[in-house]
XYZ file of C-alpha atoms in Angstrom:
286
model
C -85.685 62.286 178.291
C -84.846 64.475 175.232
C -85.497 63.219 171.602
C -81.698 62.569 171.481
C -81.454 60.372 174.379
C -84.369 58.634 172.638
C -83.066 58.290 169.793
C -80.134 57.317 171.154
C -81.605 54.460 172.971
C -83.788 53.033 170.488
C -80.638 52.605 168.202
C -78.759 50.902 170.922
C -81.576 48.001 170.166
C -80.743 48.274 166.655
C -77.271 48.295 166.537
C -74.809 46.111 168.573
C -72.625 47.459 170.812
C -68.755 47.402 169.188
C -67.668 45.211 172.781
C -70.315 42.035 171.206
C -68.898 42.825 167.666
C -66.373 40.270 166.771
C -63.454 42.335 165.266
C -61.659 39.565 163.444
C -64.787 38.282 161.715
C -63.493 39.626 158.726
C -59.575 39.913 157.293
C -58.567 42.365 154.266
C -55.851 39.911 151.745
C -53.095 41.780 151.374
C -52.554 40.262 147.817
C -55.741 41.229 146.155
C -57.368 43.587 148.836
C -60.934 41.820 149.351
C -62.456 41.473 152.462
C -62.376 37.439 153.351
C -64.122 35.302 156.022
C -61.467 34.653 158.205
C -62.392 31.506 159.445
C -62.700 30.512 155.068
C -59.071 32.154 154.924
C -58.239 29.689 158.450
C -59.203 26.787 156.856
C -57.749 27.740 153.666
C -54.516 27.668 155.791
C -54.144 30.721 155.790
C -54.282 30.955 152.256
C -56.372 33.688 149.867
C -59.629 31.856 148.378
C -59.837 34.707 145.739
C -55.585 35.357 144.855
C -53.948 32.447 146.024
C -52.561 35.268 148.394
C -50.073 33.254 151.051
C -50.358 34.941 154.470
C -47.834 34.930 157.141
C -48.068 32.627 159.933
C -46.351 31.819 162.614
C -44.653 28.459 164.481
C -47.543 26.935 166.491
C -49.864 27.609 162.968
C -47.435 25.999 160.600
C -46.432 22.273 163.110
C -50.703 21.879 162.238
C -50.458 21.822 159.596
C -47.353 20.177 158.410
C -46.850 17.931 161.669
C -49.189 14.337 162.580
C -51.046 14.548 165.837
C -48.361 13.831 169.025
C -45.739 16.605 168.008
C -43.801 18.861 170.707
C -42.840 22.359 170.945
C -39.652 22.492 172.646
C -38.436 24.941 174.966
C -37.319 28.090 173.777
C -33.520 28.797 175.639
C -32.552 31.617 177.565
C -30.538 34.456 176.604
C -29.085 37.809 178.407
C -31.820 40.235 177.147
C -30.726 43.786 176.191
C -26.918 42.907 176.559
C -26.718 46.294 175.299
C -28.899 48.804 177.108
C -30.631 49.986 173.554
C -32.430 52.952 173.332
C -34.526 54.086 170.563
C -37.437 55.827 170.699
C -37.840 53.000 173.092
C -35.784 51.189 175.460
C -35.378 47.828 173.823
C -37.182 45.377 176.868
C -40.145 47.493 176.210
C -40.065 46.216 172.632
C -39.663 42.609 173.601
C -42.285 43.077 175.646
C -44.762 44.523 173.420
C -43.948 41.127 170.550
C -44.279 39.182 173.438
C -47.727 40.449 174.285
C -49.046 40.205 170.589
C -47.669 37.076 169.134
C -47.494 35.216 172.812
C -43.951 33.927 172.353
C -41.217 34.526 173.834
C -39.272 35.724 170.993
C -39.177 35.111 166.878
C -38.264 31.445 166.066
C -39.403 28.124 167.489
C -38.819 24.539 167.437
C -40.957 21.296 167.300
C -40.404 17.630 167.233
C -42.448 15.182 165.664
C -43.188 12.930 162.586
C -44.651 13.896 158.594
C -46.426 11.312 157.562
C -44.478 9.055 159.709
C -41.360 10.177 159.292
C -39.422 11.935 162.332
C -38.477 15.493 161.361
C -37.661 19.143 163.919
C -39.030 22.121 162.344
C -37.858 25.918 163.229
C -40.447 28.863 162.250
C -38.990 31.963 161.957
C -42.242 34.603 162.849
C -42.154 37.629 161.583
C -44.910 39.150 163.328
C -42.027 38.770 166.110
C -40.092 42.174 165.707
C -39.860 41.255 162.172
C -38.615 37.923 162.824
C -35.570 39.705 163.633
C -32.186 37.699 164.424
C -30.948 38.357 167.653
C -29.178 36.280 170.436
C -32.614 34.033 171.199
C -33.033 33.154 168.038
C -28.969 31.905 167.003
C -29.874 29.822 170.294
C -32.765 28.184 169.221
C -31.178 27.720 165.698
C -28.564 25.734 167.191
C -31.307 24.087 170.056
C -33.739 23.217 167.094
C -29.819 21.537 165.356
C -28.874 19.890 168.544
C -32.829 18.208 168.733
C -32.247 17.429 165.475
C -28.962 15.499 166.047
C -30.074 13.305 168.615
C -33.716 12.316 166.625
C -31.996 11.449 163.903
C -33.607 13.510 162.123
C -33.895 16.469 159.225
C -33.459 19.933 160.652
C -36.836 21.455 158.564
C -36.105 25.505 159.120
C -38.739 28.404 157.997
C -37.019 31.310 157.831
C -39.478 34.922 157.696
C -37.430 37.485 158.531
C -36.451 41.733 158.148
C -32.483 40.388 159.218
C -30.616 40.994 161.878
C -31.732 42.793 165.142
C -30.450 46.177 165.020
C -30.341 46.204 169.218
C -28.078 43.653 169.902
C -25.477 44.739 167.256
C -22.406 42.680 166.281
C -24.060 40.394 169.221
C -26.493 39.832 166.326
C -24.171 39.498 163.055
C -22.521 36.788 165.326
C -25.436 34.579 165.039
C -24.456 34.267 161.266
C -21.403 32.094 161.320
C -22.739 30.440 164.149
C -25.857 29.094 162.442
C -23.675 27.737 159.571
C -21.161 26.362 161.951
C -24.589 24.342 163.618
C -25.651 23.166 159.975
C -22.005 22.157 159.476
C -22.663 19.952 162.558
C -25.679 18.619 160.868
C -24.261 17.620 157.831
C -21.232 16.398 159.764
C -24.141 13.517 161.532
C -24.909 12.994 157.860
C -28.466 14.670 158.073
C -30.437 16.489 155.787
C -30.992 20.443 155.941
C -33.809 21.587 154.218
C -35.359 25.533 153.925
C -38.152 26.924 153.182
C -38.297 30.596 151.870
C -41.598 31.952 152.971
C -42.720 35.829 152.490
C -40.660 37.791 153.567
C -36.813 36.642 153.952
C -34.234 39.398 153.801
C -30.826 41.308 155.191
C -28.281 38.843 157.389
C -30.892 35.751 157.435
C -31.051 35.613 154.043
C -27.205 35.771 153.890
C -26.472 33.075 156.179
C -28.923 29.896 157.192
C -31.592 30.970 154.818
C -29.717 29.944 151.394
C -27.543 26.388 153.002
C -29.660 24.339 152.349
C -29.328 21.167 151.207
C -32.491 21.678 149.532
C -33.918 25.223 149.162
C -37.653 25.544 148.845
C -40.057 28.723 148.592
C -43.342 29.898 148.743
C -45.147 31.427 146.137
C -44.640 34.978 145.540
C -42.270 35.088 148.681
C -40.191 38.431 148.705
C -36.274 37.199 149.117
C -33.866 39.742 149.174
C -30.660 40.419 150.930
C -30.554 44.181 150.011
C -33.547 46.318 149.033
C -34.769 46.409 145.854
C -34.221 51.196 145.723
C -31.002 50.501 147.398
C -29.968 47.994 144.560
C -31.278 50.121 141.371
C -29.871 53.381 143.082
C -25.961 51.531 142.926
C -26.342 50.237 139.353
C -28.611 52.898 138.154
C -31.295 50.090 136.217
C -34.601 49.796 136.448
C -34.649 45.927 137.721
C -37.817 43.277 136.945
C -40.607 43.560 137.967
C -40.774 39.967 139.517
C -37.194 40.296 140.801
C -36.701 39.171 144.388
C -39.640 37.001 144.251
C -39.646 33.580 144.480
C -40.893 32.871 140.895
C -38.030 35.283 139.819
C -35.221 32.965 142.369
C -36.171 29.712 140.966
C -36.238 30.819 136.909
C -32.324 31.843 138.125
C -31.184 28.133 139.546
C -31.136 29.927 143.260
C -33.620 27.376 144.601
C -35.334 24.286 144.020
C -38.783 24.367 143.813
C -41.856 26.753 144.748
C -44.798 24.644 147.033
C -47.911 26.108 147.482
C -48.777 25.523 151.095
C -51.660 23.268 150.347
C -48.637 20.562 149.058
C -45.365 21.701 151.748
C -46.606 18.496 153.974
C -46.671 16.590 150.669
C -43.281 16.944 149.467
C -41.622 17.225 152.691
C -42.333 14.180 153.178
C -41.079 12.401 149.941
C -37.816 14.974 150.104
C -37.358 13.554 153.938
C -38.077 9.764 152.446
C -35.283 10.115 149.533
C -32.863 12.126 151.600
C -33.197 9.959 154.952
C -33.758 6.420 153.494
C -37.431 5.816 153.677
C -37.175 4.694 157.277
C -40.247 5.968 159.279
C -41.077 6.402 163.590
C -42.547 3.455 165.202
C -46.181 3.916 165.786
């Protein structure tokens, strides 16, 4: 046995095998850049304990944070996949398959029904991890299904937005979800039920131009990026330098575009208060 083999064998007892070392033990905060224990971050509702940066989270994590025990995740509607036979660097079905494998979800929008502090509610969540939360036919159908579930339950519909905009692989079919979601919100209003929007990081593009800004109450998480068009596009168009806090939750609040900025730890209590005020304070039977 050579000396190199002996050294390698000796080190194997000291240095753990990579397969035995958790690769998700630490998380690098996107706000301050510091390393945080993943478990500590999760216990803090995915908010950095060092700088208070709100990390992006998916639907199931939202439901756990907001609902009382016993909520129900609603099945997603089925739609025609790849209606335009779109292909860029890879086929559209391959992108969908990869997104489903990484997130465990069928598409970028998920609904659930339950209670928040005893108040009935239906919550819809857009997941940026699924192809940038892009709005396609599946997202539009899920949004409408969430509205219908809220009407059937006589409950408010609460939507958490997180999207880069319309899904380019579905072309005009994705843009048609803008008027369809608007009509669905009108159905909710005709039923006398509130529509509450919580804007999360980031919300932009066609989603920002549609159901993201049509809430009866507009809430945002702290320091979320909120925009229709990119900062550089606007600056090159108007030929002016924009403020540093432009297109943030705080900027929108200061200019009257949203009603409040609410920390994630306070969101459940705030939503419970709003439902009580808007629906009349009646709680679901135990």
